[in-house]
Structure formats: C-alpha cells, structure tokens
CSV table of C-alpha atoms and ligand atoms in Angstrom, one decimal:
chain,number,residue,atom,x,y,z
A,1,UNK,CA,-56.6,8.4,35.2
A,2,UNK,CA,-56.5,7.4,31.5
A,3,UNK,CA,-55.1,10.9,29.9
A,4,UNK,CA,-52.1,9.7,32.5
A,5,UNK,CA,-52.2,6.4,31.8
A,6,UNK,CA,-52.1,7.4,27.7
A,7,UNK,CA,-49.2,10.1,28.8
A,8,UNK,CA,-47.3,7.2,30.6
A,9,UNK,CA,-47.4,5.0,27.9
A,10,UNK,CA,-46.1,7.8,25.2
A,11,UNK,CA,-43.4,9.0,27.9
A,12,UNK,CA,-41.8,4.5,27.5
A,13,UNK,CA,-42.3,4.6,24.2
A,14,UNK,CA,-40.5,8.4,23.8
A,15,UNK,CA,-37.7,6.4,25.7
A,16,UNK,CA,-37.4,2.9,24.5
A,17,UNK,CA,-37.3,4.3,20.9
A,18,UNK,CA,-34.8,7.0,21.7
A,19,UNK,CA,-32.6,4.2,23.0
A,20,UNK,CA,-33.3,1.8,20.3
A,21,UNK,CA,-32.0,4.1,18.0
A,22,UNK,CA,-29.2,5.4,20.5
A,23,UNK,CA,-28.6,1.4,20.2
A,24,UNK,CA,-28.8,1.5,16.3
A,25,UNK,CA,-26.4,4.5,16.3
A,26,UNK,CA,-23.3,2.3,18.7
A,27,UNK,CA,-24.1,0.0,15.6
A,28,UNK,CA,-24.3,1.6,12.9
A,29,UNK,CA,-20.7,4.1,13.9
A,30,UNK,CA,-17.3,2.5,12.6
A,31,UNK,CA,-14.8,1.4,14.6
A,32,UNK,CA,-11.7,3.5,13.9
A,33,UNK,CA,-8.1,1.9,15.5
A,34,UNK,CA,-5.6,4.7,14.3
A,35,UNK,CA,-2.4,5.2,15.5
A,36,UNK,CA,-1.5,3.2,19.4
A,37,UNK,CA,-5.1,2.0,19.6
A,38,UNK,CA,-3.8,-0.2,22.0
A,39,UNK,CA,-0.7,-0.9,23.8
A,40,UNK,CA,2.1,-3.5,22.5
A,41,UNK,CA,0.8,-6.1,25.6
A,42,UNK,CA,-2.6,-5.5,24.0
A,43,UNK,CA,-1.9,-6.3,20.7
A,44,UNK,CA,0.4,-9.8,21.6
A,45,UNK,CA,-3.6,-10.9,23.1
A,46,UNK,CA,-4.8,-9.5,20.3
A,47,UNK,CA,-2.4,-12.1,18.2
A,48,UNK,CA,-3.1,-14.6,20.2
A,49,UNK,CA,-7.3,-14.7,19.7
A,50,UNK,CA,-6.7,-14.3,16.5
A,51,UNK,CA,-5.0,-17.4,16.2
A,52,UNK,CA,-7.0,-19.3,18.1
A,53,UNK,CA,-9.8,-19.1,15.1
A,54,UNK,CA,-8.4,-20.9,12.7
A,55,UNK,CA,-6.2,-24.2,13.2
A,56,UNK,CA,-5.6,-25.7,9.2
A,57,UNK,CA,-5.5,-23.8,6.0
A,58,UNK,CA,-8.7,-24.0,5.3
A,59,UNK,CA,-9.6,-21.9,8.3
A,60,UNK,CA,-7.7,-19.2,7.3
A,61,UNK,CA,-8.9,-19.2,4.0
A,62,UNK,CA,-11.9,-18.8,5.0
A,63,UNK,CA,-10.5,-15.5,7.7
A,64,UNK,CA,-7.9,-14.4,5.0
A,65,UNK,CA,-11.7,-14.0,2.9
A,66,UNK,CA,-13.5,-12.6,5.6
A,67,UNK,CA,-10.5,-9.9,6.5
A,68,UNK,CA,-10.4,-9.2,2.7
A,69,UNK,CA,-13.8,-8.6,2.6
A,70,UNK,CA,-13.8,-5.8,5.5
A,71,UNK,CA,-11.2,-4.3,4.1
A,72,UNK,CA,-13.0,-3.6,0.7
A,73,UNK,CA,-15.6,-2.9,2.8
A,74,UNK,CA,-14.3,-0.7,5.0
A,75,UNK,CA,-12.7,1.2,2.2
A,76,UNK,CA,-15.8,1.2,0.5
A,77,UNK,CA,-14.9,-0.1,-2.5
A,78,UNK,CA,-16.8,-3.4,-2.3
A,79,UNK,CA,-17.9,-4.9,-4.7
A,80,UNK,CA,-14.7,-3.6,-6.6
A,81,UNK,CA,-15.8,-0.1,-8.9
A,82,UNK,CA,-16.1,-1.3,-12.7
A,83,UNK,CA,-13.0,-0.4,-14.6
A,84,UNK,CA,-13.5,2.6,-16.4
A,85,UNK,CA,-10.7,3.6,-18.8
A,86,UNK,CA,-7.0,4.2,-17.8
A,87,UNK,CA,-6.3,6.8,-21.0
A,88,UNK,CA,-2.9,6.2,-20.0
A,89,UNK,CA,-0.3,9.6,-20.8
A,90,UNK,CA,3.2,8.5,-21.1
A,91,UNK,CA,5.6,11.2,-22.0
A,92,UNK,CA,8.1,13.0,-21.5
A,93,UNK,CA,11.4,10.4,-21.5
A,94,UNK,CA,14.9,10.6,-19.9
A,95,UNK,CA,17.3,8.4,-21.1
A,96,UNK,CA,20.1,7.4,-18.7
A,97,UNK,CA,22.2,4.7,-18.7
A,98,UNK,CA,20.6,1.2,-18.1
A,99,UNK,CA,17.4,2.7,-18.0
A,100,UNK,CA,14.6,5.6,-18.9
A,101,UNK,CA,12.4,7.7,-16.8
A,102,UNK,CA,9.4,8.4,-17.8
A,103,UNK,CA,5.9,11.0,-17.2
A,104,UNK,CA,3.2,8.7,-16.5
A,105,UNK,CA,-0.6,9.4,-15.7
A,106,UNK,CA,-3.3,7.1,-15.3
A,107,UNK,CA,-7.8,7.7,-14.4
A,108,UNK,CA,-7.9,5.9,-11.9
A,109,UNK,CA,-11.9,7.1,-12.1
A,110,UNK,CA,-13.1,8.7,-14.8
A,111,UNK,CA,-11.3,13.0,-14.6
A,112,UNK,CA,-8.9,11.5,-11.3
A,113,UNK,CA,-5.7,10.8,-12.2
A,114,UNK,CA,-2.6,9.7,-11.0
A,115,UNK,CA,0.2,10.6,-11.5
A,116,UNK,CA,3.9,9.1,-11.6
A,117,UNK,CA,6.9,8.0,-13.0
A,118,UNK,CA,8.0,4.8,-14.9
A,119,UNK,CA,11.1,3.8,-14.8
A,120,UNK,CA,12.4,1.4,-18.0
A,121,UNK,CA,15.3,-1.2,-18.0
A,122,UNK,CA,17.5,-0.5,-21.1
A,123,UNK,CA,19.6,-3.2,-23.0
A,124,UNK,CA,17.9,-6.0,-21.3
A,125,UNK,CA,15.5,-8.3,-22.9
A,126,UNK,CA,11.8,-8.6,-21.9
A,127,UNK,CA,9.4,-9.2,-21.4
A,128,UNK,CA,9.8,-7.7,-17.5
A,129,UNK,CA,8.9,-7.9,-14.1
A,130,UNK,CA,6.7,-5.0,-13.1
A,131,UNK,CA,7.1,-2.9,-9.9
A,132,UNK,CA,4.4,-0.6,-7.8
A,133,UNK,CA,6.2,1.9,-5.8
A,134,UNK,CA,4.4,4.1,-3.8
A,135,UNK,CA,5.4,6.3,-1.2
A,136,UNK,CA,5.5,7.5,2.9
A,137,UNK,CA,4.0,10.8,3.6
A,138,UNK,CA,7.5,12.0,4.6
A,139,UNK,CA,7.8,15.7,3.1
A,140,UNK,CA,11.0,17.2,2.7
A,141,UNK,CA,12.4,20.1,0.4
A,142,UNK,CA,10.8,17.5,-2.5
A,143,UNK,CA,8.5,14.9,-1.0
A,144,UNK,CA,6.8,10.9,-1.9
A,145,UNK,CA,8.0,9.8,-5.8
A,146,UNK,CA,10.3,13.4,-5.8
A,147,UNK,CA,12.5,12.3,-3.1
A,148,UNK,CA,15.9,10.4,-3.5
A,149,UNK,CA,15.4,7.4,-1.1
A,150,UNK,CA,12.4,6.8,-3.9
A,151,UNK,CA,14.1,7.1,-7.1
A,152,UNK,CA,16.9,5.5,-6.2
A,153,UNK,CA,15.0,2.8,-5.3
A,154,UNK,CA,12.9,2.3,-8.6
A,155,UNK,CA,16.1,3.3,-10.4
A,156,UNK,CA,18.2,0.0,-9.2
A,157,UNK,CA,15.2,-2.0,-9.8
A,158,UNK,CA,15.1,-0.6,-13.4
A,159,UNK,CA,18.5,-1.3,-14.2
A,160,UNK,CA,17.8,-4.8,-12.5
A,161,UNK,CA,15.5,-5.7,-15.4
A,162,UNK,CA,11.9,-4.2,-14.0
A,163,UNK,CA,9.5,-1.8,-15.4
A,164,UNK,CA,8.5,0.0,-12.3
A,165,UNK,CA,5.3,2.7,-11.6
A,166,UNK,CA,6.0,4.8,-8.6
A,167,UNK,CA,3.0,7.3,-7.8
A,168,UNK,CA,1.5,10.5,-6.2
A,169,UNK,CA,-0.7,10.0,-3.1
A,170,UNK,CA,-2.7,12.2,-2.9
A,171,UNK,CA,-1.7,15.5,-2.3
A,172,UNK,CA,2.1,15.1,-2.4
A,173,UNK,CA,3.9,15.5,-6.1
A,174,UNK,CA,1.9,16.5,-8.9
A,175,UNK,CA,-1.5,16.0,-7.4
A,176,UNK,CA,-0.1,18.8,-4.6
A,177,UNK,CA,1.0,20.9,-7.7
A,178,UNK,CA,-2.4,21.0,-9.5
A,179,UNK,CA,-4.2,21.2,-5.8
A,180,UNK,CA,-5.2,18.4,-4.2
A,181,UNK,CA,-5.2,17.9,-0.4
A,182,UNK,CA,-3.9,14.6,1.3
A,183,UNK,CA,-6.6,15.0,3.7
A,184,UNK,CA,-9.6,14.1,1.2
A,185,UNK,CA,-12.1,12.0,3.0
A,186,UNK,CA,-11.6,9.7,0.3
A,187,UNK,CA,-7.7,9.0,0.4
A,188,UNK,CA,-8.2,6.2,1.8
A,189,UNK,CA,-10.0,4.5,-0.6
A,190,UNK,CA,-8.6,6.9,-3.4
A,191,UNK,CA,-5.2,5.3,-3.1
A,192,UNK,CA,-5.8,1.5,-2.7
A,193,UNK,CA,-7.9,1.9,-5.3
A,194,UNK,CA,-5.5,3.8,-7.0
A,195,UNK,CA,-2.9,0.9,-6.7
A,196,UNK,CA,-5.6,-2.1,-7.8
A,197,UNK,CA,-5.3,0.5,-11.4
A,198,UNK,CA,-1.9,0.9,-10.8
A,199,UNK,CA,-1.3,-3.3,-11.3
A,200,UNK,CA,-3.9,-2.8,-14.0
A,201,UNK,CA,-1.6,-0.3,-16.0
A,202,UNK,CA,1.8,-2.1,-16.2
A,203,UNK,CA,-0.3,-4.9,-17.1
A,204,UNK,CA,-1.6,-2.8,-19.8
A,205,UNK,CA,2.3,-2.3,-20.4
A,206,UNK,CA,3.4,-5.0,-23.0
A,207,UNK,CA,6.6,-5.2,-21.7
A,208,UNK,CA,5.1,-6.6,-18.9
A,209,UNK,CA,5.3,-10.2,-17.4
A,210,UNK,CA,1.8,-10.0,-15.9
A,211,UNK,CA,2.4,-13.1,-13.9
A,212,UNK,CA,5.7,-11.3,-11.8
A,213,UNK,CA,4.1,-8.5,-10.5
A,214,UNK,CA,5.6,-6.8,-7.1
A,215,UNK,CA,5.1,-3.5,-4.3
A,216,UNK,CA,7.5,-2.3,-1.9
A,217,UNK,CA,6.5,0.9,0.0
A,218,UNK,CA,8.0,3.1,3.0
A,219,UNK,CA,6.0,4.1,5.9
A,220,UNK,CA,2.4,4.8,4.5
A,221,UNK,CA,3.4,3.5,1.7
A,222,UNK,CA,4.2,0.0,3.8
A,223,UNK,CA,1.1,0.2,4.2
A,224,UNK,CA,-0.5,0.8,1.1
A,225,UNK,CA,1.8,-2.0,-0.1
A,226,UNK,CA,0.1,-4.9,3.0
A,227,UNK,CA,-3.0,-3.7,1.6
A,228,UNK,CA,-3.4,-4.1,-1.9
A,229,UNK,CA,-1.7,-7.1,-1.4
A,230,UNK,CA,-4.2,-8.4,0.5
A,231,UNK,CA,-7.0,-7.3,-1.6
A,232,UNK,CA,-5.0,-7.9,-5.2
A,233,UNK,CA,-4.0,-12.1,-5.7
A,234,UNK,CA,-2.1,-10.5,-8.6
A,235,UNK,CA,0.9,-9.8,-6.2
A,236,UNK,CA,3.7,-12.1,-6.6
A,237,UNK,CA,6.1,-10.3,-4.2
A,238,UNK,CA,6.0,-7.7,-1.6
A,239,UNK,CA,8.0,-6.2,0.8
A,240,UNK,CA,6.2,-3.5,2.8
A,241,UNK,CA,9.0,-1.4,4.7
A,242,UNK,CA,8.8,0.4,8.5
A,243,UNK,CA,4.7,-0.2,8.9
A,244,UNK,CA,3.8,-3.9,9.9
A,245,UNK,CA,3.2,-3.6,13.4
A,246,UNK,CA,0.3,-5.1,15.4
A,247,UNK,CA,0.0,-2.3,17.9
A,248,UNK,CA,0.0,0.7,15.7
A,249,UNK,CA,-2.7,1.0,12.8
A,250,UNK,CA,-1.2,3.6,10.6
A,251,UNK,CA,-1.4,7.4,11.8
A,252,UNK,CA,-2.9,9.1,8.9
A,253,UNK,CA,-6.4,9.1,7.6
A,254,UNK,CA,-5.8,7.4,4.4
A,255,UNK,CA,-3.9,3.9,6.8
A,256,UNK,CA,-6.7,4.1,9.4
A,257,UNK,CA,-9.4,6.5,8.8
A,258,UNK,CA,-11.9,4.2,7.9
A,259,UNK,CA,-13.3,0.9,9.2
A,260,UNK,CA,-10.6,-1.8,7.9
A,261,UNK,CA,-9.7,-3.3,11.5
A,262,UNK,CA,-12.6,-3.9,13.8
A,263,UNK,CA,-16.0,-4.0,13.2
A,264,UNK,CA,-18.5,-5.2,15.0
A,265,UNK,CA,-18.3,-9.9,14.0
A,266,UNK,CA,-14.0,-9.4,13.3
A,267,UNK,CA,-11.3,-7.7,14.2
A,268,UNK,CA,-7.9,-7.7,12.6
A,269,UNK,CA,-4.7,-5.6,12.7
A,270,UNK,CA,-1.7,-4.8,10.5
A,271,UNK,CA,0.1,-8.1,11.2
A,272,UNK,CA,-2.8,-9.8,10.5
A,273,UNK,CA,-3.2,-8.1,7.1
A,274,UNK,CA,0.4,-8.2,5.5
A,275,UNK,CA,-0.3,-12.7,6.4
A,276,UNK,CA,-2.9,-12.1,4.1
A,277,UNK,CA,0.0,-12.0,1.2
A,278,UNK,CA,0.5,-15.8,2.2
A,279,UNK,CA,1.8,-17.7,0.8
A,280,UNK,CA,3.6,-15.6,-1.6
A,281,UNK,CA,6.9,-14.1,-0.6
A,282,UNK,CA,7.1,-11.4,1.4
A,283,UNK,CA,9.4,-9.5,2.6
A,284,UNK,CA,9.2,-7.2,6.4
A,285,UNK,CA,11.5,-5.0,6.3
A,286,UNK,CA,11.8,-3.6,10.4
A,287,UNK,CA,13.5,-1.6,12.8
A,288,UNK,CA,14.6,-1.1,16.3
A,289,UNK,CA,13.5,2.7,16.2
A,290,UNK,CA,9.5,2.7,15.8
A,291,UNK,CA,6.6,0.4,15.5
A,292,UNK,CA,8.5,-2.7,13.9
A,293,UNK,CA,11.1,-2.6,16.5
A,294,UNK,CA,9.2,-6.3,17.8
A,295,UNK,CA,8.7,-7.6,14.1
A,296,UNK,CA,11.1,-10.5,15.3
A,297,UNK,CA,9.3,-12.4,18.4
A,298,UNK,CA,6.3,-10.5,17.7
A,299,UNK,CA,4.6,-10.1,13.8
A,300,UNK,CA,7.4,-12.0,11.8
A,301,UNK,CA,6.3,-15.2,14.1
A,302,UNK,CA,2.5,-14.9,13.5
A,303,UNK,CA,2.7,-14.6,10.6
A,304,UNK,CA,5.3,-17.2,9.9
A,305,UNK,CA,2.9,-19.4,11.5
A,306,UNK,CA,0.5,-18.6,8.3
A,307,UNK,CA,3.4,-19.5,6.3
A,308,UNK,CA,3.6,-23.0,7.6
A,309,UNK,CA,-0.2,-23.8,7.2
A,310,UNK,CA,0.3,-23.6,3.3
A,311,UNK,CA,3.9,-25.7,4.0
A,312,UNK,CA,6.2,-22.5,3.4
A,313,UNK,CA,7.9,-20.8,6.2
A,314,UNK,CA,10.5,-20.4,3.5
A,315,UNK,CA,8.6,-17.3,1.6
A,316,UNK,CA,8.7,-15.3,4.7
A,317,UNK,CA,11.4,-13.3,5.5
A,318,UNK,CA,12.4,-10.6,8.4
A,319,UNK,CA,15.1,-8.2,8.0
A,320,UNK,CA,15.1,-6.3,10.7
A,321,UNK,CA,17.8,-3.0,11.6
A,322,UNK,CA,17.7,-3.0,15.7
A,323,UNK,CA,19.7,0.1,15.7
A,324,UNK,CA,17.9,2.4,12.5
A,325,UNK,CA,15.0,4.5,12.5
A,326,UNK,CA,12.1,5.4,10.4
A,327,UNK,CA,12.5,5.0,6.7
A,328,UNK,CA,14.0,3.2,3.4
A,329,UNK,CA,17.3,4.5,3.8
A,330,UNK,CA,20.1,2.5,2.0
A,331,UNK,CA,20.8,-0.2,4.3
A,332,UNK,CA,16.8,-1.3,4.2
A,333,UNK,CA,17.1,-1.3,0.0
A,334,UNK,CA,20.0,-3.5,0.7
A,335,UNK,CA,17.4,-6.4,2.1
A,336,UNK,CA,15.0,-5.3,-0.7
A,337,UNK,CA,17.0,-5.7,-3.8
A,338,UNK,CA,17.8,-9.1,-3.5
A,339,UNK,CA,14.8,-10.4,-2.1
A,340,UNK,CA,13.0,-8.7,-5.7
A,341,UNK,CA,16.2,-10.3,-7.9
A,342,UNK,CA,14.7,-14.3,-6.2
A,343,UNK,CA,11.9,-13.3,-6.4
A,344,UNK,CA,11.1,-11.6,-9.7
A,345,UNK,CA,13.4,-13.3,-11.4
A,346,UNK,CA,16.0,-9.1,-12.3
A,347,UNK,CA,18.9,-9.5,-13.1
A,348,UNK,CA,21.7,-8.2,-11.1
A,349,UNK,CA,24.5,-8.7,-13.2
A,350,UNK,CA,26.8,-4.8,-13.5
A,351,UNK,CA,24.1,-3.1,-10.4
A,352,UNK,CA,25.2,-6.2,-7.8
A,353,UNK,CA,28.9,-6.9,-6.3
A,354,UNK,CA,29.5,-10.5,-6.8
A,355,UNK,CA,32.0,-10.4,-3.2
A,356,UNK,CA,30.3,-8.4,-1.9
A,357,UNK,CA,26.9,-8.5,-2.5
A,358,UNK,CA,26.2,-5.1,-2.6
A,359,UNK,CA,24.1,-3.1,-4.8
A,360,UNK,CA,25.5,-0.4,-7.0
A,361,UNK,CA,23.6,2.8,-6.7
A,362,UNK,CA,26.0,5.1,-8.0
A,363,UNK,CA,24.7,4.9,-11.8
A,364,UNK,CA,21.1,6.2,-11.0
A,365,UNK,CA,20.8,9.9,-12.0
A,366,UNK,CA,18.3,12.0,-9.4
A,367,UNK,CA,16.4,13.8,-11.2
A,368,UNK,CA,14.7,17.6,-10.2
A,369,UNK,CA,10.7,18.0,-9.6
A,370,UNK,CA,9.9,20.0,-12.8
A,371,UNK,CA,11.2,16.8,-14.8
A,372,UNK,CA,9.4,14.4,-13.3
A,373,UNK,CA,5.7,16.8,-13.8
A,374,UNK,CA,3.5,15.0,-16.3
A,375,UNK,CA,1.4,17.6,-16.5
A,376,UNK,CA,3.5,21.5,-17.1
A,377,UNK,CA,3.1,24.4,-19.9
A,378,UNK,CA,3.9,22.1,-22.6
A,379,UNK,CA,2.1,18.9,-21.5
A,380,UNK,CA,-1.5,20.7,-20.5
A,381,UNK,CA,-3.7,18.7,-18.7
A,382,UNK,CA,-6.3,17.5,-19.8
A,383,UNK,CA,-9.7,19.2,-19.4
A,384,UNK,CA,-12.0,17.1,-17.9
A,385,UNK,CA,-10.3,15.9,-14.9
A,386,UNK,CA,-11.5,16.7,-12.0
A,387,UNK,CA,-11.5,20.2,-10.2
A,388,UNK,CA,-9.1,19.5,-6.9
A,389,UNK,CA,-10.7,18.9,-3.9
A,390,UNK,CA,-13.7,17.5,-5.8
A,391,UNK,CA,-15.5,13.3,-4.8
A,392,UNK,CA,-14.7,11.3,-6.7
A,393,UNK,CA,-17.6,9.1,-7.7
A,394,UNK,CA,-17.3,5.5,-7.8
B,401,ZN,ZN1,-2.0,9.9,5.0
C-alpha cells in the first residue's frame, strides 16, 4: 500500500513537472509575426486595440519606449553593444558630373565588414546632409546597391548636396561576392546594427552635418529604414517605401524572423513601429499593388494620430500610387526627392525643373558591379576579416 502511494506521488510529481516545463517552454518560445501574420481586418482591429492604450503624449512616449526596447531586445541588441572601431576604408574615387562615388566599408563588429558605395556632392559647399540608403531583396542581374534604381536614387541625392551611403545587406553585393549568405541566422541583428553603425560612419566624415541625417529604402530596405528610425533618434528624416503595413510583417527572416513585434507583454506592428519616427519628418510611399494598398485609410491615419499628439501632423505625409506596384521606381523617387530637399535642406538647383517639378536623373552614371566592389585584387580584404558564415560576436 505504502509503495503504491509513493508511486502515485512520484507519477503526480513527474506529471506536474512536465506540465510546468511545457508552460515554461511555451513562455520562453518567441512569438514571431511573419509575413501575412494576420488578415487586413485583424490588422484594423489590432490598431484600434493599440490606439486605446494611450490618450496623451506622455502615455504614447511610455508606449514608444517599450516598443523600442522590445525591438532591440528581440533583435539581440539590448542593451546596445559597445561601439568598436569602424576602421573605415574609403577608396577608388570615381568623378562624375556634380558628384563622386567611392567604394567604402567599415567594421560593424570586429572583423565583420559592411560594404557600400559612398556618394558625395561635387561643387556644393558643406557641411552636407548625410543619407543612408539600405536596399531590398530584389536580385536581377545585379541586385541590392548595384541596381539601377538604387544608383539613381543615391546619385541624384548627392547631386543635390547630400553625402549618401548605400550599403549591402548580408549576402548581397560585395558581401555575397565574398561568400556570405543572406540566410545567416543573425541577419536581422547584423543589418539593424549595421544601420546604426552606418550613422556612426556618416557622422565620422568631416563633411557631414550630424543634425541632418536621413534614411530611405524600399521593401526590405523599407523595413531597415523604419527599424533604424525607431531605435536611433539621430535619424532626422525617414522615407520608408512600400513596406509600412499593419497586416504584413515582412517575409524574410531579416525582417520578421526574431521576436520584435510581439511578446507576452506587448503587441505591435510595422505601422506602429513607423510611428516611432514622430515627431520627425516621415514620408510613407505606398502603392495599390502590394501590402501597402490600405495606407491612405489604415496605416497613415494611425501614424498621423500619433503625430497629432505632438501637434506635428504637418511632419508626416503619404504619397500613394494606387495603380503602381512594388519597388522604388522613378515615380516613387520623384516623390521622395522634394521631401528630402525640404527637410534636409538640400539644394535642388540644376536638378529640379522649376516649371514641372521633375528631378533630372539623366546626368547620373550607372556603374558596373566591378567598379563598385570595395575589395578586389588591387585592394584585398583585410586578413582579419571574419570567414563567410561565421557567427558574429556581440
Ligand atoms: Zn532578408
């Protein structure tokens, strides 16, 4: 009898332990909001739930601080890692009409390089505004910062007086050429940290005005744009293009593969994350042909309401193209340029046609990938660079 009792107690204890550990596991399991995590109708309901959590600016600021902390925690960047030496390389200068391009790289972490193109104005008096240009996942014959639309965007901004840094995602451009794969498990962490260090890099340049830092990117580059703007208040102006959506969270693990949107304590979405830009100037570029199709009636009003708490609704705008599809095509760039000119104090003289308002891109020179490489036979990669696929220590 006594033996039976002991056995029963042991079974009950074992069962309760396994229930407890299952509960612990469920609690510890990260909640990921990937891709179309919820429907458009559910997104509208979620925005209403979130809007009900604050009624004034103080309450919003408290919520915004919690969202910022959740993003950094989810991205394994909380507290922010120590800034290590950038050891920047800037070389291979090419001179064109009204601007120059150099190949540039810096170490976001010791041995982990971020590769890019540095566009600078020619014949304009400094100090200059600094603009980061992250890119999305579109590949084609030459993807990322090698794409024609990305080169046009950077060159045109440089011709108007901005120092522009266009940089590779992991596994694109030079990063891909050197053997890194976009499937790297730290992609979200590395790209968010690379953007933060991208501002450090711009600020380290003697000709850049630290008070005028902008960022713009499309699709996956739009995700990088609003994540950076949310976590780094040095961003003065942001233009996320075709990515701010309340129902779509980004389809790649570099956008939604870590628990930045939802925890047991707090739910948010990319529309609210974009609202963390407030009260800084923010332009949402949206189209009818992707997940930003509802922006004028769903995401934009939510974000505008947040700007209203600051009394700054004039700082947020939406340029919507109902008949257009995904991408940073000429029409979208034409919407972004005047916003950057206005808010970063660029000089559009000689670039914009005062009669039509059209920004001339015909003077831009489209470079070939080989010209844009940072490291090549003549300029070898430093020997301490991490091997492709390495886990990067933070
Ligand atoms: Zn990605």
